[in-house]
Amino acid sequence: MSSLCLSSVLTHANLTMYQNGAPDVLPPPPASLPSINSLHISNMSYTPSANAQWYRDVNPHCWTADNVLKWISDNADSISFDASTLSLDYCAMDGPALCQMSRDDITGVFGPQLGPNLHHSLQEHKAKYELQSLSGPELNETCRLLDNFLDNLKFPLLSSIVIGQAEEVIPKRELDYGDDYELNSLTMDTLADAEYLSDNLSDSEYSSSSGSGMFSSSSLGSPESGSCESDPEFPYPLTSKVHIKSEKVESRLKRPRGRPPKTSREFSSTIYDSPKKSKHAPRGTHLWEFIRDILIHPEKNQGLMKWEDRREGVFKFLKSEAVAQMWGQKKKNSSMTYEKLSRAMRYYYKREILERVDGRRLVYKFGKNSSGWKVEELGM
DNA sequence: TCTTTGTTTCCTGTTT
DNA sequence: TAAACAGGAAACAAAG
């Protein structure tokens, strides 16, 4: 069977699931499973929404063989692994069987290249469901926010973010975010992964990968950059920079100053894309608060930002584009960049929420009209 | 419904 | 030379 056939089978399964709501267990796979030689699936037939990894919404223990197959193919795709070397026999297992396998088992079956990747991914899915069974809706919302953020990045390693793993669920601080984000239970090693990745990707690799979400396995490196300097920021696929760049090349037409008005199409798509958007955004969703909250959870921000002078409120962006992407994710704006974020930051100077720090790149200081970051305030 | 506020987007120019 | 900074201008959307 061709890869297109397998792809269409999976697409059909996706559509069925989305039309009927997401059942915990999908119908059993068709009697004649495709040859694993065709496992290298093209994602071309998926629309972005249909391409969503729906098995993420199902506990791995409940995965069917079909689910497992799709999961394997997605992971293989994500690292450009040639699945033709695999035997279908190994992929015809269901979730419970898969969950029984150790890391060594998986590596033994799927090889040193794909195996660890699969094991890592499986652990995430398992952890996610274990976590969800232990925590309340707030954390689930955080999981979704981060999941969405990472999904949108389309970096394979980013999907390995570990939420709440090995972390106690810290009681909410006195800070009243009234919001849908909370950094308490997040670890972000993977953001560092992405940064590391970007350092190893040329522009062409980047642009080609942004479409398919594929990377050569050689690009997957250790996240231990160790560097605390921000330096080469990684270009996120969804960031509009690439688009802007090509636009500049294509046409040198001068645009009018200011923000372009939304077209009717943009307007309607905004409405339909975010049906849950509440009319009244909760308080505590300001950019400076978002930044502050990253900073006051140093054990969680994993190198996104750091304090330069904790007492004085001086801080530095280490992974500026990553922070901007997180901010964009929070505001449901996939085209957020550090450039835009920093413009908003500069508006805080006038209001004395931030103070200028001259001569130092990516360094800002909280001003007298900011709050909630001081050691005394936090009772540290 | 109007106004205000807090961004967001895009731009040009400057500094590092 | 590129990245970051600075700030004007205009648009947008939530909140009051």
PDB file of N, CA and C (backbone and C1' of nucleotides) in Angstrom, chain A residues 257 259 261-262 279-281 283 338 343 346-347 356 361-362, chain C residues 2-16:
ATOM      1  N   ARG A 257       2.822  53.638   7.081  1.00  0.00           N
ATOM      2  CA  ARG A 257       3.244  53.476   8.469  1.00  0.00           C
ATOM      3  C   ARG A 257       2.103  52.910   9.292  1.00  0.00           C
ATOM      4  N   ARG A 259       0.161  49.970  11.904  1.00  0.00           N
ATOM      5  CA  ARG A 259      -0.372  48.628  11.786  1.00  0.00           C
ATOM      6  C   ARG A 259      -1.373  48.557  10.644  1.00  0.00           C
ATOM      7  N   PRO A 261      -4.586  47.625   8.601  1.00  0.00           N
ATOM      8  CA  PRO A 261      -5.928  47.229   9.046  1.00  0.00           C
ATOM      9  C   PRO A 261      -6.183  45.777   8.715  1.00  0.00           C
ATOM     10  N   LYS A 262      -6.995  45.153   9.535  1.00  0.00           N
ATOM     11  CA  LYS A 262      -7.324  43.753   9.281  1.00  0.00           C
ATOM     12  C   LYS A 262      -8.233  43.669   8.071  1.00  0.00           C
ATOM     13  N   LYS A 279     -14.860  37.700  26.055  1.00  0.00           N
ATOM     14  CA  LYS A 279     -15.008  39.101  25.720  1.00  0.00           C
ATOM     15  C   LYS A 279     -14.162  39.962  26.641  1.00  0.00           C
ATOM     16  N   HIS A 280     -14.088  39.537  27.870  1.00  0.00           N
ATOM     17  CA  HIS A 280     -13.326  40.323  28.840  1.00  0.00           C
ATOM     18  C   HIS A 280     -12.094  39.557  29.273  1.00  0.00           C
ATOM     19  N   ALA A 281     -10.956  40.034  28.843  1.00  0.00           N
ATOM     20  CA  ALA A 281      -9.711  39.380  29.245  1.00  0.00           C
ATOM     21  C   ALA A 281      -9.517  39.613  30.731  1.00  0.00           C
ATOM     22  N   ARG A 283      -7.826  40.280  34.335  1.00  0.00           N
ATOM     23  CA  ARG A 283      -6.757  41.154  34.803  1.00  0.00           C
ATOM     24  C   ARG A 283      -5.489  40.339  34.989  1.00  0.00           C
ATOM     25  N   TYR A 338      10.406  39.063  19.202  1.00  0.00           N
ATOM     26  CA  TYR A 338      11.035  39.867  20.241  1.00  0.00           C
ATOM     27  C   TYR A 338      11.002  41.348  19.855  1.00  0.00           C
ATOM     28  N   ARG A 343       9.078  46.458  21.695  1.00  0.00           N
ATOM     29  CA  ARG A 343       8.413  47.754  21.494  1.00  0.00           C
ATOM     30  C   ARG A 343       7.415  48.004  22.627  1.00  0.00           C
ATOM     31  N   ARG A 346       9.186  48.955  25.655  1.00  0.00           N
ATOM     32  CA  ARG A 346       9.668  50.341  25.680  1.00  0.00           C
ATOM     33  C   ARG A 346       8.568  51.326  26.061  1.00  0.00           C
ATOM     34  N   TYR A 347       7.329  50.960  25.753  1.00  0.00           N
ATOM     35  CA  TYR A 347       6.233  51.831  26.187  1.00  0.00           C
ATOM     36  C   TYR A 347       6.138  51.888  27.706  1.00  0.00           C
ATOM     37  N   ARG A 356      14.964  52.319  31.894  1.00  0.00           N
ATOM     38  CA  ARG A 356      15.987  52.065  30.901  1.00  0.00           C
ATOM     39  C   ARG A 356      17.283  51.568  31.548  1.00  0.00           C
ATOM     40  N   ARG A 361      22.417  45.279  26.120  1.00  0.00           N
ATOM     41  CA  ARG A 361      21.412  44.673  25.260  1.00  0.00           C
ATOM     42  C   ARG A 361      20.586  43.641  26.013  1.00  0.00           C
ATOM     43  N   LEU A 362      19.323  43.637  25.718  1.00  0.00           N
ATOM     44  CA  LEU A 362      18.377  42.660  26.271  1.00  0.00           C
ATOM     45  C   LEU A 362      18.228  42.781  27.789  1.00  0.00           C
TER      46      LEU A 362
ATOM     47  P    DA C   2      23.840  41.547   6.935  1.00  0.00           P
ATOM     48  O5'  DA C   2      23.425  40.933   8.350  1.00  0.00           O
ATOM     49  C5'  DA C   2      24.369  40.154   9.077  1.00  0.00           C
ATOM     50  C4'  DA C   2      24.009  40.172  10.548  1.00  0.00           C
ATOM     51  C3'  DA C   2      22.509  40.168  10.829  1.00  0.00           C
ATOM     52  O3'  DA C   2      22.262  39.288  11.905  1.00  0.00           O
ATOM     53  C1'  DA C   2      23.500  42.067  11.831  1.00  0.00           C
ATOM     54  P    DA C   3      20.798  38.920  12.292  1.00  0.00           P
ATOM     55  O5'  DA C   3      20.715  39.523  13.759  1.00  0.00           O
ATOM     56  C5'  DA C   3      21.789  39.280  14.670  1.00  0.00           C
ATOM     57  C4'  DA C   3      21.654  40.198  15.845  1.00  0.00           C
ATOM     58  C3'  DA C   3      20.237  40.293  16.401  1.00  0.00           C
ATOM     59  O3'  DA C   3      20.313  40.142  17.813  1.00  0.00           O
ATOM     60  C1'  DA C   3      21.074  42.454  15.906  1.00  0.00           C
ATOM     61  P    DA C   4      19.027  40.052  18.680  1.00  0.00           P
ATOM     62  O5'  DA C   4      18.972  41.515  19.313  1.00  0.00           O
ATOM     63  C5'  DA C   4      20.084  41.953  20.076  1.00  0.00           C
ATOM     64  C4'  DA C   4      19.937  43.427  20.371  1.00  0.00           C
ATOM     65  C3'  DA C   4      18.592  43.836  20.982  1.00  0.00           C
ATOM     66  O3'  DA C   4      18.855  44.503  22.198  1.00  0.00           O
ATOM     67  C1'  DA C   4      19.186  45.263  19.184  1.00  0.00           C
ATOM     68  P    DC C   5      17.701  45.091  23.068  1.00  0.00           P
ATOM     69  O5'  DC C   5      17.706  46.622  22.636  1.00  0.00           O
ATOM     70  C5'  DC C   5      18.906  47.368  22.781  1.00  0.00           C
ATOM     71  C4'  DC C   5      18.669  48.783  22.308  1.00  0.00           C
ATOM     72  C3'  DC C   5      17.411  49.424  22.886  1.00  0.00           C
ATOM     73  O3'  DC C   5      17.766  50.667  23.475  1.00  0.00           O
ATOM     74  C1'  DC C   5      17.484  49.674  20.531  1.00  0.00           C
ATOM     75  P    DA C   6      16.759  51.461  24.357  1.00  0.00           P
ATOM     76  O5'  DA C   6      16.116  52.478  23.325  1.00  0.00           O
ATOM     77  C5'  DA C   6      16.950  53.399  22.659  1.00  0.00           C
ATOM     78  C4'  DA C   6      16.108  54.261  21.760  1.00  0.00           C
ATOM     79  C3'  DA C   6      14.722  54.597  22.330  1.00  0.00           C
ATOM     80  O3'  DA C   6      14.601  56.001  22.431  1.00  0.00           O
ATOM     81  C1'  DA C   6      14.588  53.834  20.077  1.00  0.00           C
ATOM     82  P    DG C   7      13.456  56.644  23.304  1.00  0.00           P
ATOM     83  O5'  DG C   7      12.355  56.979  22.192  1.00  0.00           O
ATOM     84  C5'  DG C   7      12.741  57.737  21.068  1.00  0.00           C
ATOM     85  C4'  DG C   7      11.695  57.605  19.990  1.00  0.00           C
ATOM     86  C3'  DG C   7      10.241  57.726  20.484  1.00  0.00           C
ATOM     87  O3'  DG C   7       9.539  58.517  19.568  1.00  0.00           O
ATOM     88  C1'  DG C   7      10.495  55.836  19.158  1.00  0.00           C
ATOM     89  P    DG C   8       8.376  59.422  20.040  1.00  0.00           P
ATOM     90  O5'  DG C   8       7.675  59.713  18.635  1.00  0.00           O
ATOM     91  C5'  DG C   8       8.501  60.076  17.518  1.00  0.00           C
ATOM     92  C4'  DG C   8       7.797  59.699  16.227  1.00  0.00           C
ATOM     93  C3'  DG C   8       6.293  59.932  16.251  1.00  0.00           C
ATOM     94  O3'  DG C   8       5.905  60.499  14.995  1.00  0.00           O
ATOM     95  C1'  DG C   8       6.746  57.646  15.771  1.00  0.00           C
ATOM     96  P    DA C   9       4.487  61.148  14.830  1.00  0.00           P
ATOM     97  O5'  DA C   9       3.666  59.935  14.193  1.00  0.00           O
ATOM     98  C5'  DA C   9       4.061  59.420  12.942  1.00  0.00           C
ATOM     99  C4'  DA C   9       3.188  58.240  12.607  1.00  0.00           C
ATOM    100  C3'  DA C   9       1.692  58.438  12.908  1.00  0.00           C
ATOM    101  O3'  DA C   9       0.992  58.317  11.692  1.00  0.00           O
ATOM    102  C1'  DA C   9       2.478  56.340  13.706  1.00  0.00           C
ATOM    103  P    DA C  10      -0.535  58.711  11.619  1.00  0.00           P
ATOM    104  O5'  DA C  10      -1.223  57.283  11.687  1.00  0.00           O
ATOM    105  C5'  DA C  10      -0.826  56.283  10.760  1.00  0.00           C
ATOM    106  C4'  DA C  10      -1.372  54.964  11.206  1.00  0.00           C
ATOM    107  C3'  DA C  10      -2.855  54.977  11.595  1.00  0.00           C
ATOM    108  O3'  DA C  10      -3.495  53.972  10.840  1.00  0.00           O
ATOM    109  C1'  DA C  10      -1.561  53.864  13.210  1.00  0.00           C
ATOM    110  P    DA C  11      -5.062  53.837  10.800  1.00  0.00           P
ATOM    111  O5'  DA C  11      -5.239  52.373  11.396  1.00  0.00           O
ATOM    112  C5'  DA C  11      -4.480  51.308  10.857  1.00  0.00           C
ATOM    113  C4'  DA C  11      -4.558  50.130  11.782  1.00  0.00           C
ATOM    114  C3'  DA C  11      -5.983  49.804  12.233  1.00  0.00           C
ATOM    115  O3'  DA C  11      -6.259  48.468  11.890  1.00  0.00           O
ATOM    116  C1'  DA C  11      -4.493  49.958  14.097  1.00  0.00           C
ATOM    117  P    DC C  12      -7.722  47.909  12.008  1.00  0.00           P
ATOM    118  O5'  DC C  12      -7.635  47.154  13.405  1.00  0.00           O
ATOM    119  C5'  DC C  12      -6.617  46.188  13.595  1.00  0.00           C
ATOM    120  C4'  DC C  12      -6.642  45.745  15.042  1.00  0.00           C
ATOM    121  C3'  DC C  12      -8.041  45.433  15.568  1.00  0.00           C
ATOM    122  O3'  DC C  12      -8.057  44.073  15.946  1.00  0.00           O
ATOM    123  C1'  DC C  12      -6.780  46.765  17.099  1.00  0.00           C
ATOM    124  P    DA C  13      -9.435  43.347  16.137  1.00  0.00           P
ATOM    125  O5'  DA C  13      -9.549  43.304  17.724  1.00  0.00           O
ATOM    126  C5'  DA C  13      -8.473  42.759  18.469  1.00  0.00           C
ATOM    127  C4'  DA C  13      -8.719  43.017  19.938  1.00  0.00           C
ATOM    128  C3'  DA C  13     -10.164  42.825  20.373  1.00  0.00           C
ATOM    129  O3'  DA C  13     -10.151  42.231  21.653  1.00  0.00           O
ATOM    130  C1'  DA C  13      -9.440  44.969  20.958  1.00  0.00           C
ATOM    131  P    DA C  14     -11.442  41.453  22.153  1.00  0.00           P
ATOM    132  O5'  DA C  14     -11.265  41.692  23.716  1.00  0.00           O
ATOM    133  C5'  DA C  14      -9.969  41.602  24.285  1.00  0.00           C
ATOM    134  C4'  DA C  14      -9.877  42.525  25.477  1.00  0.00           C
ATOM    135  C3'  DA C  14     -11.068  42.458  26.422  1.00  0.00           C
ATOM    136  O3'  DA C  14     -10.562  42.387  27.742  1.00  0.00           O
ATOM    137  C1'  DA C  14     -10.710  44.690  25.715  1.00  0.00           C
ATOM    138  P    DA C  15     -11.569  42.188  28.940  1.00  0.00           P
ATOM    139  O5'  DA C  15     -11.642  43.670  29.525  1.00  0.00           O
ATOM    140  C5'  DA C  15     -10.428  44.352  29.796  1.00  0.00           C
ATOM    141  C4'  DA C  15     -10.728  45.736  30.310  1.00  0.00           C
ATOM    142  C3'  DA C  15     -11.883  45.806  31.299  1.00  0.00           C
ATOM    143  O3'  DA C  15     -11.479  46.618  32.373  1.00  0.00           O
ATOM    144  C1'  DA C  15     -12.253  47.289  29.484  1.00  0.00           C
ATOM    145  P    DG C  16     -12.418  46.789  33.637  1.00  0.00           P
ATOM    146  O5'  DG C  16     -12.905  48.293  33.439  1.00  0.00           O
ATOM    147  C5'  DG C  16     -11.928  49.305  33.217  1.00  0.00           C
ATOM    148  C4'  DG C  16     -12.619  50.628  32.988  1.00  0.00           C
ATOM    149  C3'  DG C  16     -13.817  50.874  33.895  1.00  0.00           C
ATOM    150  O3'  DG C  16     -13.785  52.216  34.350  1.00  0.00           O
ATOM    151  C1'  DG C  16     -14.454  51.090  31.621  1.00  0.00           C
TER     152       DG C  16
END
